[in-house]
């Protein structure tokens, strides 16, 4: 091999190694972007969601740690709600709602919730329960 062929071969090797290096860097950057949510604090929490509409259903879910109760409910149910100045009030879950003298109340860890569903953020291990109750039953939970 003469010196010109060696020089061409080295130039081709540089191009190949530079291309491989750029591909590796691009892959790392894209991988970090795809996972940036978890790298930047987008941790997940496990919660339990119970729906009592006469039948009882329970779901264990993993959601983002900054999710609201409404966000959790929306992940697996069709939800209708009305917004007021104080926040959102659930009026229907999966088509159940709207009956006179009935309403949806929700509880977090067994306690009647003190804020609207769109203003209450979930934490690790929360047990969220929505109950469709007659007005005779709701008064015991409302202060």
mmCIF file of the C-alpha atoms, coordinates in Angstrom:
data_MODEL
# 
_entry.id   MODEL 
# 
loop_
_atom_site.group_PDB 
_atom_site.id 
_atom_site.type_symbol 
_atom_site.label_atom_id 
_atom_site.label_alt_id 
_atom_site.label_comp_id 
_atom_site.label_asym_id 
_atom_site.label_entity_id 
_atom_site.label_seq_id 
_atom_site.pdbx_PDB_ins_code 
_atom_site.Cartn_x 
_atom_site.Cartn_y 
_atom_site.Cartn_z 
_atom_site.occupancy 
_atom_site.B_iso_or_equiv 
_atom_site.pdbx_formal_charge 
_atom_site.auth_seq_id 
_atom_site.auth_comp_id 
_atom_site.auth_asym_id 
_atom_site.auth_atom_id 
_atom_site.pdbx_PDB_model_num 
ATOM 1   C CA . UNK A 1 1   ? 0.000   0.000  0.000  1.00 0.00 ? 1   UNK A CA 1 
ATOM 2   C CA . UNK A 1 2   ? 1.398   3.389  -0.864 1.00 0.00 ? 2   UNK A CA 1 
ATOM 3   C CA . UNK A 1 3   ? 1.093   6.435  1.369  1.00 0.00 ? 3   UNK A CA 1 
ATOM 4   C CA . UNK A 1 4   ? -1.896  7.834  -0.562 1.00 0.00 ? 4   UNK A CA 1 
ATOM 5   C CA . UNK A 1 5   ? -3.878  4.605  -0.080 1.00 0.00 ? 5   UNK A CA 1 
ATOM 6   C CA . UNK A 1 6   ? -2.986  4.535  3.638  1.00 0.00 ? 6   UNK A CA 1 
ATOM 7   C CA . UNK A 1 7   ? -4.097  8.171  3.971  1.00 0.00 ? 7   UNK A CA 1 
ATOM 8   C CA . UNK A 1 8   ? -7.415  7.399  2.209  1.00 0.00 ? 8   UNK A CA 1 
ATOM 9   C CA . UNK A 1 9   ? -7.922  4.345  4.417  1.00 0.00 ? 9   UNK A CA 1 
ATOM 10  C CA . UNK A 1 10  ? -7.292  6.380  7.593  1.00 0.00 ? 10  UNK A CA 1 
ATOM 11  C CA . UNK A 1 11  ? -9.678  9.112  6.381  1.00 0.00 ? 11  UNK A CA 1 
ATOM 12  C CA . UNK A 1 12  ? -12.387 6.482  5.739  1.00 0.00 ? 12  UNK A CA 1 
ATOM 13  C CA . UNK A 1 13  ? -11.788 4.975  9.187  1.00 0.00 ? 13  UNK A CA 1 
ATOM 14  C CA . UNK A 1 14  ? -12.138 8.455  10.771 1.00 0.00 ? 14  UNK A CA 1 
ATOM 15  C CA . UNK A 1 15  ? -15.420 9.000  8.937  1.00 0.00 ? 15  UNK A CA 1 
ATOM 16  C CA . UNK A 1 16  ? -16.732 5.598  10.043 1.00 0.00 ? 16  UNK A CA 1 
ATOM 17  C CA . UNK A 1 17  ? -15.662 6.080  13.691 1.00 0.00 ? 17  UNK A CA 1 
ATOM 18  C CA . UNK A 1 18  ? -17.027 9.635  13.717 1.00 0.00 ? 18  UNK A CA 1 
ATOM 19  C CA . UNK A 1 19  ? -20.337 8.349  12.344 1.00 0.00 ? 19  UNK A CA 1 
ATOM 20  C CA . UNK A 1 20  ? -20.486 5.593  14.953 1.00 0.00 ? 20  UNK A CA 1 
ATOM 21  C CA . UNK A 1 21  ? -19.636 8.079  17.704 1.00 0.00 ? 21  UNK A CA 1 
ATOM 22  C CA . UNK A 1 22  ? -22.361 10.479 16.565 1.00 0.00 ? 22  UNK A CA 1 
ATOM 23  C CA . UNK A 1 23  ? -24.873 7.630  16.398 1.00 0.00 ? 23  UNK A CA 1 
ATOM 24  C CA . UNK A 1 24  ? -24.006 6.575  19.954 1.00 0.00 ? 24  UNK A CA 1 
ATOM 25  C CA . UNK A 1 25  ? -24.289 10.150 21.232 1.00 0.00 ? 25  UNK A CA 1 
ATOM 26  C CA . UNK A 1 26  ? -27.604 10.638 19.401 1.00 0.00 ? 26  UNK A CA 1 
ATOM 27  C CA . UNK A 1 27  ? -28.908 7.403  20.910 1.00 0.00 ? 27  UNK A CA 1 
ATOM 28  C CA . UNK A 1 28  ? -27.925 8.525  24.388 1.00 0.00 ? 28  UNK A CA 1 
ATOM 29  C CA . UNK A 1 29  ? -29.542 11.929 23.935 1.00 0.00 ? 29  UNK A CA 1 
ATOM 30  C CA . UNK A 1 30  ? -32.751 10.422 22.567 1.00 0.00 ? 30  UNK A CA 1 
ATOM 31  C CA . UNK A 1 31  ? -32.799 7.878  25.374 1.00 0.00 ? 31  UNK A CA 1 
ATOM 32  C CA . UNK A 1 32  ? -32.385 10.609 27.971 1.00 0.00 ? 32  UNK A CA 1 
ATOM 33  C CA . UNK A 1 33  ? -35.151 12.673 26.367 1.00 0.00 ? 33  UNK A CA 1 
ATOM 34  C CA . UNK A 1 34  ? -37.488 9.686  26.362 1.00 0.00 ? 34  UNK A CA 1 
ATOM 35  C CA . UNK A 1 35  ? -36.735 9.075  30.018 1.00 0.00 ? 35  UNK A CA 1 
ATOM 36  C CA . UNK A 1 36  ? -36.403 12.710 31.022 1.00 0.00 ? 36  UNK A CA 1 
ATOM 37  C CA . UNK A 1 37  ? -39.739 12.684 32.799 1.00 0.00 ? 37  UNK A CA 1 
ATOM 38  C CA . UNK A 1 38  ? -38.493 10.177 35.319 1.00 0.00 ? 38  UNK A CA 1 
ATOM 39  C CA . UNK A 1 39  ? -35.023 11.769 35.431 1.00 0.00 ? 39  UNK A CA 1 
ATOM 40  C CA . UNK A 1 40  ? -36.538 15.184 36.101 1.00 0.00 ? 40  UNK A CA 1 
ATOM 41  C CA . UNK A 1 41  ? -38.830 14.141 38.930 1.00 0.00 ? 41  UNK A CA 1 
ATOM 42  C CA . UNK A 1 42  ? -41.696 12.467 37.061 1.00 0.00 ? 42  UNK A CA 1 
ATOM 43  C CA . UNK A 1 43  ? -41.798 9.703  39.666 1.00 0.00 ? 43  UNK A CA 1 
ATOM 44  C CA . UNK A 1 44  ? -44.691 7.332  39.801 1.00 0.00 ? 44  UNK A CA 1 
ATOM 45  C CA . UNK A 1 45  ? -46.821 6.279  42.741 1.00 0.00 ? 45  UNK A CA 1 
ATOM 46  C CA . UNK A 1 46  ? -49.082 3.310  43.300 1.00 0.00 ? 46  UNK A CA 1 
ATOM 47  C CA . UNK A 1 47  ? -52.664 4.009  44.329 1.00 0.00 ? 47  UNK A CA 1 
ATOM 48  C CA . UNK A 1 48  ? -55.840 1.978  44.715 1.00 0.00 ? 48  UNK A CA 1 
ATOM 49  C CA . UNK A 1 49  ? -59.049 3.191  43.093 1.00 0.00 ? 49  UNK A CA 1 
ATOM 50  C CA . UNK A 1 50  ? -62.388 1.830  44.313 1.00 0.00 ? 50  UNK A CA 1 
ATOM 51  C CA . UNK A 1 51  ? -65.732 2.564  42.674 1.00 0.00 ? 51  UNK A CA 1 
ATOM 52  C CA . UNK A 1 52  ? -68.920 1.837  44.610 1.00 0.00 ? 52  UNK A CA 1 
ATOM 53  C CA . UNK A 1 53  ? -71.921 2.382  42.353 1.00 0.00 ? 53  UNK A CA 1 
ATOM 54  C CA . UNK A 1 54  ? -73.921 -0.478 43.831 1.00 0.00 ? 54  UNK A CA 1 
ATOM 55  C CA . UNK A 1 55  ? -71.301 -2.895 42.534 1.00 0.00 ? 55  UNK A CA 1 
ATOM 56  C CA . UNK A 1 56  ? -67.780 -2.659 43.935 1.00 0.00 ? 56  UNK A CA 1 
ATOM 57  C CA . UNK A 1 57  ? -64.705 -2.499 41.715 1.00 0.00 ? 57  UNK A CA 1 
ATOM 58  C CA . UNK A 1 58  ? -61.075 -2.084 42.723 1.00 0.00 ? 58  UNK A CA 1 
ATOM 59  C CA . UNK A 1 59  ? -58.045 -1.203 40.598 1.00 0.00 ? 59  UNK A CA 1 
ATOM 60  C CA . UNK A 1 60  ? -54.418 -0.965 41.647 1.00 0.00 ? 60  UNK A CA 1 
ATOM 61  C CA . UNK A 1 61  ? -52.814 1.695  39.489 1.00 0.00 ? 61  UNK A CA 1 
ATOM 62  C CA . UNK A 1 62  ? -49.439 3.277  38.903 1.00 0.00 ? 62  UNK A CA 1 
ATOM 63  C CA . UNK A 1 63  ? -49.740 6.981  38.083 1.00 0.00 ? 63  UNK A CA 1 
ATOM 64  C CA . UNK A 1 64  ? -47.516 10.039 37.968 1.00 0.00 ? 64  UNK A CA 1 
ATOM 65  C CA . UNK A 1 65  ? -46.843 11.460 41.406 1.00 0.00 ? 65  UNK A CA 1 
ATOM 66  C CA . UNK A 1 66  ? -48.343 14.832 40.483 1.00 0.00 ? 66  UNK A CA 1 
ATOM 67  C CA . UNK A 1 67  ? -51.690 13.337 39.450 1.00 0.00 ? 67  UNK A CA 1 
ATOM 68  C CA . UNK A 1 68  ? -54.933 14.631 40.847 1.00 0.00 ? 68  UNK A CA 1 
ATOM 69  C CA . UNK A 1 69  ? -57.728 12.360 42.018 1.00 0.00 ? 69  UNK A CA 1 
ATOM 70  C CA . UNK A 1 70  ? -59.640 13.416 38.894 1.00 0.00 ? 70  UNK A CA 1 
ATOM 71  C CA . UNK A 1 71  ? -56.659 12.471 36.726 1.00 0.00 ? 71  UNK A CA 1 
ATOM 72  C CA . UNK A 1 72  ? -56.487 9.042  38.339 1.00 0.00 ? 72  UNK A CA 1 
ATOM 73  C CA . UNK A 1 73  ? -60.205 8.503  37.812 1.00 0.00 ? 73  UNK A CA 1 
ATOM 74  C CA . UNK A 1 74  ? -59.956 9.624  34.172 1.00 0.00 ? 74  UNK A CA 1 
ATOM 75  C CA . UNK A 1 75  ? -57.242 7.083  33.369 1.00 0.00 ? 75  UNK A CA 1 
ATOM 76  C CA . UNK A 1 76  ? -59.666 4.151  33.342 1.00 0.00 ? 76  UNK A CA 1 
ATOM 77  C CA . UNK A 1 77  ? -63.185 5.542  33.584 1.00 0.00 ? 77  UNK A CA 1 
ATOM 78  C CA . UNK A 1 78  ? -65.479 7.789  31.603 1.00 0.00 ? 78  UNK A CA 1 
ATOM 79  C CA . UNK A 1 79  ? -66.027 10.768 33.879 1.00 0.00 ? 79  UNK A CA 1 
ATOM 80  C CA . UNK A 1 80  ? -68.358 13.729 33.699 1.00 0.00 ? 80  UNK A CA 1 
ATOM 81  C CA . UNK A 1 81  ? -67.984 16.624 36.094 1.00 0.00 ? 81  UNK A CA 1 
ATOM 82  C CA . UNK A 1 82  ? -69.056 20.191 36.666 1.00 0.00 ? 82  UNK A CA 1 
ATOM 83  C CA . UNK A 1 83  ? -66.524 22.889 37.425 1.00 0.00 ? 83  UNK A CA 1 
ATOM 84  C CA . UNK A 1 84  ? -67.154 25.443 40.134 1.00 0.00 ? 84  UNK A CA 1 
ATOM 85  C CA . UNK A 1 85  ? -64.956 28.163 41.639 1.00 0.00 ? 85  UNK A CA 1 
ATOM 86  C CA . UNK A 1 86  ? -63.909 25.691 44.344 1.00 0.00 ? 86  UNK A CA 1 
ATOM 87  C CA . UNK A 1 87  ? -63.041 22.967 41.786 1.00 0.00 ? 87  UNK A CA 1 
ATOM 88  C CA . UNK A 1 88  ? -64.548 20.038 39.913 1.00 0.00 ? 88  UNK A CA 1 
ATOM 89  C CA . UNK A 1 89  ? -67.477 17.977 41.189 1.00 0.00 ? 89  UNK A CA 1 
ATOM 90  C CA . UNK A 1 90  ? -67.961 14.495 39.679 1.00 0.00 ? 90  UNK A CA 1 
ATOM 91  C CA . UNK A 1 91  ? -71.480 14.028 38.301 1.00 0.00 ? 91  UNK A CA 1 
ATOM 92  C CA . UNK A 1 92  ? -71.100 10.710 36.457 1.00 0.00 ? 92  UNK A CA 1 
ATOM 93  C CA . UNK A 1 93  ? -68.712 7.761  36.358 1.00 0.00 ? 93  UNK A CA 1 
ATOM 94  C CA . UNK A 1 94  ? -69.100 5.302  33.489 1.00 0.00 ? 94  UNK A CA 1 
ATOM 95  C CA . UNK A 1 95  ? -72.646 6.537  32.886 1.00 0.00 ? 95  UNK A CA 1 
ATOM 96  C CA . UNK A 1 96  ? -73.791 6.286  36.503 1.00 0.00 ? 96  UNK A CA 1 
ATOM 97  C CA . UNK A 1 97  ? -74.989 9.627  37.800 1.00 0.00 ? 97  UNK A CA 1 
ATOM 98  C CA . UNK A 1 98  ? -77.603 12.292 37.410 1.00 0.00 ? 98  UNK A CA 1 
ATOM 99  C CA . UNK A 1 99  ? -80.288 10.646 39.486 1.00 0.00 ? 99  UNK A CA 1 
ATOM 100 C CA . UNK A 1 100 ? -82.268 12.967 41.712 1.00 0.00 ? 100 UNK A CA 1 
ATOM 101 C CA . UNK A 1 101 ? -81.054 12.917 45.323 1.00 0.00 ? 101 UNK A CA 1 
ATOM 102 C CA . UNK A 1 102 ? -77.870 10.968 44.464 1.00 0.00 ? 102 UNK A CA 1 
ATOM 103 C CA . UNK A 1 103 ? -74.317 12.211 44.183 1.00 0.00 ? 103 UNK A CA 1 
ATOM 104 C CA . UNK A 1 104 ? -70.756 10.962 43.996 1.00 0.00 ? 104 UNK A CA 1 
ATOM 105 C CA . UNK A 1 105 ? -68.640 11.441 47.106 1.00 0.00 ? 105 UNK A CA 1 
ATOM 106 C CA . UNK A 1 106 ? -65.020 10.445 47.330 1.00 0.00 ? 106 UNK A CA 1 
ATOM 107 C CA . UNK A 1 107 ? -62.745 9.410  50.139 1.00 0.00 ? 107 UNK A CA 1 
ATOM 108 C CA . UNK A 1 108 ? -58.972 9.208  50.438 1.00 0.00 ? 108 UNK A CA 1 
ATOM 109 C CA . UNK A 1 109 ? -57.608 6.635  52.852 1.00 0.00 ? 109 UNK A CA 1 
ATOM 110 C CA . UNK A 1 110 ? -61.031 6.246  54.450 1.00 0.00 ? 110 UNK A CA 1 
ATOM 111 C CA . UNK A 1 111 ? -61.514 9.961  55.107 1.00 0.00 ? 111 UNK A CA 1 
ATOM 112 C CA . UNK A 1 112 ? -64.094 12.134 53.370 1.00 0.00 ? 112 UNK A CA 1 
ATOM 113 C CA . UNK A 1 113 ? -62.192 14.393 50.976 1.00 0.00 ? 113 UNK A CA 1 
ATOM 114 C CA . UNK A 1 114 ? -61.866 18.041 51.924 1.00 0.00 ? 114 UNK A CA 1 
ATOM 115 C CA . UNK A 1 115 ? -61.081 19.423 48.459 1.00 0.00 ? 115 UNK A CA 1 
ATOM 116 C CA . UNK A 1 116 ? -62.330 19.090 44.909 1.00 0.00 ? 116 UNK A CA 1 
ATOM 117 C CA . UNK A 1 117 ? -61.185 16.134 42.787 1.00 0.00 ? 117 UNK A CA 1 
ATOM 118 C CA . UNK A 1 118 ? -59.076 18.349 40.518 1.00 0.00 ? 118 UNK A CA 1 
ATOM 119 C CA . UNK A 1 119 ? -57.301 19.967 43.470 1.00 0.00 ? 119 UNK A CA 1 
ATOM 120 C CA . UNK A 1 120 ? -56.456 16.902 45.521 1.00 0.00 ? 120 UNK A CA 1 
ATOM 121 C CA . UNK A 1 121 ? -53.102 15.336 44.562 1.00 0.00 ? 121 UNK A CA 1 
ATOM 122 C CA . UNK A 1 122 ? -52.425 11.657 45.170 1.00 0.00 ? 122 UNK A CA 1 
ATOM 123 C CA . UNK A 1 123 ? -49.552 10.218 47.190 1.00 0.00 ? 123 UNK A CA 1 
ATOM 124 C CA . UNK A 1 124 ? -47.898 6.811  47.317 1.00 0.00 ? 124 UNK A CA 1 
ATOM 125 C CA . UNK A 1 125 ? -50.278 4.189  48.693 1.00 0.00 ? 125 UNK A CA 1 
ATOM 126 C CA . UNK A 1 126 ? -53.424 6.323  48.628 1.00 0.00 ? 126 UNK A CA 1 
ATOM 127 C CA . UNK A 1 127 ? -56.675 4.392  48.697 1.00 0.00 ? 127 UNK A CA 1 
ATOM 128 C CA . UNK A 1 128 ? -59.267 6.423  46.759 1.00 0.00 ? 128 UNK A CA 1 
ATOM 129 C CA . UNK A 1 129 ? -62.932 5.448  46.940 1.00 0.00 ? 129 UNK A CA 1 
ATOM 130 C CA . UNK A 1 130 ? -65.818 6.956  44.978 1.00 0.00 ? 130 UNK A CA 1 
ATOM 131 C CA . UNK A 1 131 ? -69.275 6.136  46.325 1.00 0.00 ? 131 UNK A CA 1 
ATOM 132 C CA . UNK A 1 132 ? -72.583 6.888  44.631 1.00 0.00 ? 132 UNK A CA 1 
ATOM 133 C CA . UNK A 1 133 ? -74.817 7.768  47.547 1.00 0.00 ? 133 UNK A CA 1 
ATOM 134 C CA . UNK A 1 134 ? -78.361 8.913  48.229 1.00 0.00 ? 134 UNK A CA 1 
ATOM 135 C CA . UNK A 1 135 ? -78.663 12.271 49.995 1.00 0.00 ? 135 UNK A CA 1 
ATOM 136 C CA . UNK A 1 136 ? -79.777 10.437 53.159 1.00 0.00 ? 136 UNK A CA 1 
ATOM 137 C CA . UNK A 1 137 ? -76.345 8.800  53.252 1.00 0.00 ? 137 UNK A CA 1 
ATOM 138 C CA . UNK A 1 138 ? -74.215 11.803 52.266 1.00 0.00 ? 138 UNK A CA 1 
ATOM 139 C CA . UNK A 1 139 ? -75.062 13.987 55.236 1.00 0.00 ? 139 UNK A CA 1 
ATOM 140 C CA . UNK A 1 140 ? -73.010 11.834 57.599 1.00 0.00 ? 140 UNK A CA 1 
ATOM 141 C CA . UNK A 1 141 ? -69.875 12.591 55.536 1.00 0.00 ? 141 UNK A CA 1 
ATOM 142 C CA . UNK A 1 142 ? -70.384 16.290 54.921 1.00 0.00 ? 142 UNK A CA 1 
ATOM 143 C CA . UNK A 1 143 ? -69.483 18.909 57.502 1.00 0.00 ? 143 UNK A CA 1 
# 
